[in-house]
CSV table of C-alpha atoms in Angstrom, one decimal:
chain,number,residue,atom,x,y,z
A,275,UNK,CA,-45.2,-72.2,55.0
A,276,UNK,CA,-42.3,-73.0,52.7
A,277,UNK,CA,-42.7,-71.7,49.1
A,278,UNK,CA,-41.2,-74.1,46.6
A,279,UNK,CA,-38.3,-72.6,44.7
A,280,UNK,CA,-38.8,-71.5,41.1
A,281,UNK,CA,-37.3,-74.0,38.7
A,282,UNK,CA,-34.2,-72.5,37.1
A,283,UNK,CA,-35.5,-73.0,33.5
A,284,UNK,CA,-38.7,-71.1,34.4
A,285,UNK,CA,-36.8,-68.3,36.1
A,286,UNK,CA,-34.5,-68.0,33.0
A,287,UNK,CA,-37.5,-68.0,30.7
A,288,UNK,CA,-39.2,-65.3,32.8
A,289,UNK,CA,-36.0,-63.1,32.7
A,290,UNK,CA,-35.8,-63.4,28.9
A,291,UNK,CA,-39.5,-62.7,28.6
A,292,UNK,CA,-39.2,-59.4,30.4
A,293,UNK,CA,-36.2,-58.5,28.3
A,294,UNK,CA,-38.0,-59.3,25.1
A,295,UNK,CA,-41.0,-57.3,26.2
A,296,UNK,CA,-38.7,-54.3,26.9
A,297,UNK,CA,-37.0,-54.6,23.6
A,298,UNK,CA,-40.3,-54.9,21.8
A,299,UNK,CA,-41.7,-51.8,23.5
A,300,UNK,CA,-38.5,-49.9,22.6
A,301,UNK,CA,-38.7,-51.0,18.9
A,302,UNK,CA,-42.4,-50.1,18.8
A,303,UNK,CA,-41.6,-46.6,20.2
A,304,UNK,CA,-38.8,-46.1,17.6
A,305,UNK,CA,-41.1,-47.2,14.8
A,306,UNK,CA,-43.8,-44.9,16.0
A,307,UNK,CA,-41.4,-42.0,16.1
A,308,UNK,CA,-40.1,-42.8,12.7
A,309,UNK,CA,-43.6,-43.0,11.3
A,310,UNK,CA,-44.5,-39.7,13.0
A,311,UNK,CA,-41.4,-38.1,11.3
A,312,UNK,CA,-41.8,-39.9,8.0
A,313,UNK,CA,-41.7,-36.6,6.1
A,314,UNK,CA,-38.0,-36.5,7.1
A,315,UNK,CA,-37.2,-40.2,7.5
A,316,UNK,CA,-38.4,-41.3,4.0
A,317,UNK,CA,-36.5,-38.6,2.0
A,318,UNK,CA,-33.4,-39.5,4.1
A,319,UNK,CA,-33.8,-43.2,3.3
A,320,UNK,CA,-34.3,-42.4,-0.4
A,321,UNK,CA,-31.2,-40.1,-0.5
A,322,UNK,CA,-29.0,-42.6,1.3
A,323,UNK,CA,-30.1,-45.4,-1.1
A,324,UNK,CA,-29.3,-43.4,-4.2
A,325,UNK,CA,-26.1,-41.8,-2.9
A,326,UNK,CA,-23.9,-44.9,-3.3
A,327,UNK,CA,-24.7,-45.0,-7.0
A,328,UNK,CA,-23.8,-41.4,-7.6
A,329,UNK,CA,-20.7,-41.3,-5.3
A,330,UNK,CA,-18.4,-42.9,-7.9
A,331,UNK,CA,-19.3,-40.1,-10.3
A,332,UNK,CA,-18.5,-37.4,-7.7
A,333,UNK,CA,-15.2,-39.2,-6.8
A,334,UNK,CA,-14.2,-39.3,-10.4
A,335,UNK,CA,-14.9,-35.6,-10.8
A,336,UNK,CA,-12.8,-34.9,-7.7
A,337,UNK,CA,-9.9,-36.9,-9.2
A,338,UNK,CA,-10.1,-34.5,-12.2
A,339,UNK,CA,-9.6,-31.5,-9.8
A,340,UNK,CA,-13.3,-30.6,-9.9
A,341,UNK,CA,-13.6,-30.6,-6.1
A,342,UNK,CA,-16.2,-27.9,-5.5
A,343,UNK,CA,-18.7,-28.7,-8.3
A,344,UNK,CA,-18.3,-32.5,-8.1
A,345,UNK,CA,-21.4,-33.1,-5.9
A,346,UNK,CA,-23.6,-30.7,-7.9
A,347,UNK,CA,-22.6,-32.3,-11.2
A,348,UNK,CA,-23.2,-35.8,-9.9
A,349,UNK,CA,-26.6,-34.8,-8.6
A,350,UNK,CA,-27.6,-33.1,-11.8
A,351,UNK,CA,-26.5,-36.1,-13.8
A,352,UNK,CA,-28.8,-38.3,-11.7
A,353,UNK,CA,-31.7,-35.9,-11.9
A,354,UNK,CA,-31.2,-35.5,-15.7
A,355,UNK,CA,-31.4,-39.3,-16.1
A,356,UNK,CA,-34.6,-39.6,-14.1
A,357,UNK,CA,-36.1,-36.6,-15.9
A,358,UNK,CA,-35.2,-38.0,-19.3
A,359,UNK,CA,-36.8,-41.3,-18.5
A,360,UNK,CA,-40.0,-39.6,-17.4
A,361,UNK,CA,-40.0,-37.4,-20.4
A,362,UNK,CA,-39.7,-40.4,-22.8
A,363,UNK,CA,-42.7,-42.1,-21.2
A,364,UNK,CA,-44.8,-38.8,-21.2
A,365,UNK,CA,-43.9,-37.9,-24.8
A,366,UNK,CA,-44.7,-41.4,-26.1
A,367,UNK,CA,-48.0,-41.5,-24.3
A,368,UNK,CA,-49.0,-38.0,-25.5
A,369,UNK,CA,-48.0,-38.8,-29.1
A,370,UNK,CA,-50.1,-42.0,-29.2
A,371,UNK,CA,-52.9,-40.9,-26.8
A,372,UNK,CA,-55.7,-40.8,-29.4
A,373,UNK,CA,-54.9,-44.2,-30.7
A,374,UNK,CA,-54.6,-45.6,-27.2
A,375,UNK,CA,-57.9,-44.0,-26.1
A,376,UNK,CA,-59.8,-45.5,-29.1
A,377,UNK,CA,-58.3,-48.9,-28.3
A,378,UNK,CA,-59.3,-48.7,-24.7
A,379,UNK,CA,-62.9,-47.7,-25.7
A,380,UNK,CA,-63.1,-50.6,-28.1
A,381,UNK,CA,-61.8,-53.0,-25.4
A,382,UNK,CA,-64.4,-51.8,-22.9
A,383,UNK,CA,-67.2,-52.3,-25.4
A,384,UNK,CA,-65.8,-55.8,-26.2
A,385,UNK,CA,-65.7,-56.7,-22.5
A,386,UNK,CA,-69.3,-55.4,-22.0
A,387,UNK,CA,-70.6,-57.3,-25.0
A,388,UNK,CA,-69.0,-60.6,-23.8
A,389,UNK,CA,-70.5,-60.1,-20.3
A,390,UNK,CA,-73.9,-59.5,-21.8
A,391,UNK,CA,-73.7,-62.7,-23.9
A,392,UNK,CA,-73.8,-66.3,-22.8
A,393,UNK,CA,-72.9,-67.7,-20.3
A,394,UNK,CA,-72.8,-64.5,-18.1
A,395,UNK,CA,-76.1,-62.9,-19.2
A,396,UNK,CA,-75.4,-59.7,-17.4
A,397,UNK,CA,-77.3,-56.6,-18.3
A,398,UNK,CA,-75.7,-53.2,-18.5
A,399,UNK,CA,-77.4,-49.9,-19.1
A,400,UNK,CA,-74.4,-48.1,-20.3
A,401,UNK,CA,-75.8,-44.6,-20.3
A,402,UNK,CA,-77.2,-44.9,-16.8
A,403,UNK,CA,-74.1,-46.6,-15.5
A,404,UNK,CA,-72.0,-43.9,-17.0
A,405,UNK,CA,-74.0,-41.1,-15.5
A,406,UNK,CA,-74.1,-42.8,-12.1
A,407,UNK,CA,-70.3,-43.5,-12.3
A,408,UNK,CA,-69.6,-39.9,-13.2
A,409,UNK,CA,-71.8,-38.6,-10.4
A,410,UNK,CA,-70.2,-40.8,-7.8
A,411,UNK,CA,-66.7,-40.0,-9.1
A,412,UNK,CA,-67.4,-36.2,-8.9
A,413,UNK,CA,-68.6,-36.6,-5.3
A,414,UNK,CA,-65.6,-38.6,-4.4
A,415,UNK,CA,-63.3,-36.3,-6.2
A,416,UNK,CA,-64.7,-33.2,-4.4
A,417,UNK,CA,-64.5,-35.1,-1.1
A,418,UNK,CA,-60.9,-36.1,-1.6
A,419,UNK,CA,-59.7,-32.9,-3.1
A,420,UNK,CA,-58.3,-31.5,0.1
A,421,UNK,CA,-56.5,-34.7,1.0
A,422,UNK,CA,-55.1,-34.9,-2.5
A,423,UNK,CA,-53.7,-31.4,-2.3
A,424,UNK,CA,-52.1,-32.2,1.0
A,425,UNK,CA,-50.6,-35.4,-0.3
A,426,UNK,CA,-49.2,-33.5,-3.3
A,427,UNK,CA,-47.6,-30.9,-1.1
A,428,UNK,CA,-46.1,-33.7,1.1
A,429,UNK,CA,-44.7,-35.4,-2.0
A,430,UNK,CA,-43.1,-32.2,-3.3
A,431,UNK,CA,-41.7,-31.4,0.1
A,432,UNK,CA,-40.3,-34.9,0.5
A,433,UNK,CA,-38.8,-34.7,-3.0
A,434,UNK,CA,-37.1,-31.4,-2.4
A,435,UNK,CA,-35.8,-32.6,1.0
A,436,UNK,CA,-34.4,-35.9,-0.6
A,437,UNK,CA,-32.6,-33.9,-3.2
A,438,UNK,CA,-31.1,-31.6,-0.6
A,439,UNK,CA,-30.0,-34.5,1.6
A,440,UNK,CA,-28.5,-36.3,-1.4
A,441,UNK,CA,-26.5,-33.2,-2.3
A,442,UNK,CA,-25.0,-32.8,1.1
A,443,UNK,CA,-24.2,-36.5,1.4
A,444,UNK,CA,-22.4,-36.4,-2.0
A,445,UNK,CA,-20.5,-33.2,-0.9
A,446,UNK,CA,-19.8,-33.9,2.8
A,447,UNK,CA,-20.4,-37.6,3.2
A,448,UNK,CA,-16.8,-38.4,4.2
A,449,UNK,CA,-16.7,-35.7,6.8
A,450,UNK,CA,-20.1,-36.7,8.1
A,451,UNK,CA,-18.9,-40.3,8.5
A,452,UNK,CA,-15.7,-39.1,10.3
A,453,UNK,CA,-17.8,-37.1,12.7
A,454,UNK,CA,-20.0,-40.2,13.4
A,455,UNK,CA,-17.0,-42.2,14.2
A,456,UNK,CA,-16.0,-39.7,16.9
A,457,UNK,CA,-19.2,-40.6,18.8
A,458,UNK,CA,-17.7,-44.1,19.6
A,459,UNK,CA,-14.9,-45.1,21.8
A,460,UNK,CA,-11.4,-45.1,20.1
A,461,UNK,CA,-11.1,-48.9,20.6
A,462,UNK,CA,-14.2,-49.7,18.5
A,463,UNK,CA,-13.8,-47.0,15.8
A,464,UNK,CA,-11.7,-49.2,13.4
A,465,UNK,CA,-14.2,-52.0,13.4
A,466,UNK,CA,-17.2,-49.6,13.0
A,467,UNK,CA,-15.3,-47.8,10.2
A,468,UNK,CA,-14.7,-51.1,8.3
A,469,UNK,CA,-18.3,-52.2,8.8
A,470,UNK,CA,-19.7,-48.8,7.6
A,471,UNK,CA,-17.5,-48.7,4.5
A,472,UNK,CA,-18.4,-52.3,3.7
A,473,UNK,CA,-22.1,-51.6,4.1
A,474,UNK,CA,-21.8,-48.5,1.9
A,475,UNK,CA,-20.0,-50.6,-0.8
A,476,UNK,CA,-22.6,-53.3,-0.6
A,477,UNK,CA,-25.5,-50.8,-0.9
A,478,UNK,CA,-23.8,-49.2,-4.0
A,479,UNK,CA,-23.4,-52.7,-5.5
A,480,UNK,CA,-27.0,-53.5,-4.9
A,481,UNK,CA,-28.1,-50.3,-6.6
A,482,UNK,CA,-25.8,-50.9,-9.6
A,483,UNK,CA,-26.9,-54.5,-9.8
A,484,UNK,CA,-30.6,-53.5,-9.7
A,485,UNK,CA,-29.9,-51.0,-12.5
A,486,UNK,CA,-28.3,-53.7,-14.7
A,487,UNK,CA,-31.1,-56.1,-14.1
A,488,UNK,CA,-33.7,-53.4,-14.8
A,489,UNK,CA,-31.9,-52.6,-18.1
A,490,UNK,CA,-32.0,-56.3,-19.1
A,491,UNK,CA,-35.7,-56.6,-18.2
A,492,UNK,CA,-36.5,-53.4,-20.1
A,493,UNK,CA,-34.5,-54.5,-23.2
A,494,UNK,CA,-36.0,-57.9,-23.4
A,495,UNK,CA,-39.6,-56.9,-22.7
A,496,UNK,CA,-39.3,-53.8,-25.0
A,497,UNK,CA,-38.0,-56.0,-27.8
A,498,UNK,CA,-40.8,-58.5,-27.3
A,499,UNK,CA,-43.4,-55.7,-27.3
A,500,UNK,CA,-42.0,-54.3,-30.5
A,501,UNK,CA,-42.1,-57.7,-32.2
A,502,UNK,CA,-45.7,-58.2,-31.0
A,503,UNK,CA,-46.7,-54.8,-32.4
A,504,UNK,CA,-47.8,-53.4,-29.0
A,505,UNK,CA,-48.1,-49.6,-29.1
A,506,UNK,CA,-45.9,-47.5,-26.8
A,507,UNK,CA,-43.4,-50.3,-26.8
A,508,UNK,CA,-40.4,-48.0,-26.0
A,509,UNK,CA,-42.3,-46.1,-23.4
A,510,UNK,CA,-43.4,-49.3,-21.7
A,511,UNK,CA,-39.9,-50.6,-21.7
A,512,UNK,CA,-38.8,-47.4,-19.9
A,513,UNK,CA,-41.6,-47.9,-17.5
A,514,UNK,CA,-40.4,-51.5,-16.8
A,515,UNK,CA,-36.9,-50.1,-16.2
A,516,UNK,CA,-38.2,-47.6,-13.6
A,517,UNK,CA,-40.5,-50.1,-12.0
A,518,UNK,CA,-37.7,-52.5,-11.4
A,519,UNK,CA,-36.4,-50.2,-8.7
A,520,UNK,CA,-39.6,-50.5,-6.6
A,521,UNK,CA,-39.2,-53.5,-4.4
A,522,UNK,CA,-41.6,-56.5,-4.7
A,523,UNK,CA,-44.4,-54.9,-6.7
A,524,UNK,CA,-42.6,-52.6,-9.2
A,525,UNK,CA,-41.8,-55.2,-11.9
A,526,UNK,CA,-45.3,-56.8,-11.6
A,527,UNK,CA,-47.2,-53.5,-11.9
A,528,UNK,CA,-45.2,-52.2,-14.8
A,529,UNK,CA,-45.6,-55.6,-16.6
A,530,UNK,CA,-49.3,-55.5,-15.9
A,531,UNK,CA,-49.6,-52.1,-17.5
A,532,UNK,CA,-47.9,-53.4,-20.6
A,533,UNK,CA,-50.4,-56.3,-20.7
A,534,UNK,CA,-53.3,-54.0,-20.3
A,535,UNK,CA,-52.1,-51.7,-23.1
A,536,UNK,CA,-51.7,-54.7,-25.4
A,537,UNK,CA,-55.2,-56.0,-24.5
A,538,UNK,CA,-56.7,-52.5,-25.2
A,539,UNK,CA,-55.0,-52.4,-28.6
A,540,UNK,CA,-55.2,-56.0,-29.9
A,541,UNK,CA,-57.7,-57.9,-27.7
A,542,UNK,CA,-57.3,-61.0,-25.7
A,543,UNK,CA,-54.8,-62.7,-27.9
A,544,UNK,CA,-52.3,-59.9,-27.8
A,545,UNK,CA,-52.9,-59.2,-24.1
A,546,UNK,CA,-52.3,-62.8,-23.2
A,547,UNK,CA,-49.1,-63.0,-25.4
A,548,UNK,CA,-47.8,-59.9,-23.7
A,549,UNK,CA,-48.6,-61.3,-20.3
A,550,UNK,CA,-46.7,-64.5,-21.1
A,551,UNK,CA,-43.8,-62.5,-22.4
A,552,UNK,CA,-43.6,-60.4,-19.2
A,553,UNK,CA,-43.9,-63.5,-16.9
A,554,UNK,CA,-41.3,-65.4,-18.9
A,555,UNK,CA,-38.8,-62.5,-18.7
A,556,UNK,CA,-39.3,-61.9,-15.0
A,557,UNK,CA,-39.1,-65.7,-14.3
A,558,UNK,CA,-35.7,-65.9,-16.0
A,559,UNK,CA,-34.5,-62.7,-14.4
A,560,UNK,CA,-35.7,-63.6,-10.9
A,561,UNK,CA,-34.4,-67.2,-10.9
A,562,UNK,CA,-31.2,-66.9,-13.0
A,563,UNK,CA,-30.0,-63.4,-13.8
A,564,UNK,CA,-30.6,-61.7,-10.4
A,565,UNK,CA,-28.8,-64.2,-8.2
A,566,UNK,CA,-25.7,-64.1,-10.6
A,567,UNK,CA,-25.6,-60.3,-11.0
A,568,UNK,CA,-26.4,-59.4,-7.4
A,569,UNK,CA,-23.9,-61.9,-6.0
A,570,UNK,CA,-21.2,-60.2,-8.1
A,571,UNK,CA,-22.2,-56.6,-7.6
């Protein structure tokens, strides 16, 4: 019995299907391994993302004949900047905490009153709801205490590891890259060296461009919040600046926090005005400023 030959196109599709399945399985295995080692992988990614922004500082210090302390000084400068921004936010919130707490309480009462009136006609027993919420919250807090402690330890461990990796990249990055090049054949080293250095420059430009965009966002939103009379305007501007470095959701979340603070202090009108301000600034930034700045940096 003669078996009809397999059509060439079907045979070629079958060959490619097996190759794609093998590549997909390999990628899944790599991703699973990286996820299992995330306590090491994530700090390494953070350090390698920040390092291009601090490398020019270290190189400038080396040009001033400060070879040995260059990496440490650049690292301390970056840590001082982040710590200063966090301190500004924390100090402003603590200084205006009582005012903000009273505003939030009034806002909650206003929302409850509106929901109890027409057309919602909802009924709230505030005392019982508060007791029930506190009881449920205490049970959940006690249940998640162990996992919270574990997450905190993991966060501290990752932070320390990221700082250590960042220091060694700033200090020995050039020698590390030279050693990586020795793993490839001599014929491919020049092309790989050019590609690696170009990628490093592009990553550094991306970080610097993001910092410039974040500064513009923070300045415009902070100025608008100050004109509107929103409390914690400066602290919220710093929060917007820090949130801009978180991809996709950072700018939205920090802007939402500003709108909530405005709503708690001044009601619906101020909250809506703040929301319009944040959306307008981010629209201009995302559609006009970011393409121009990132294309140049």
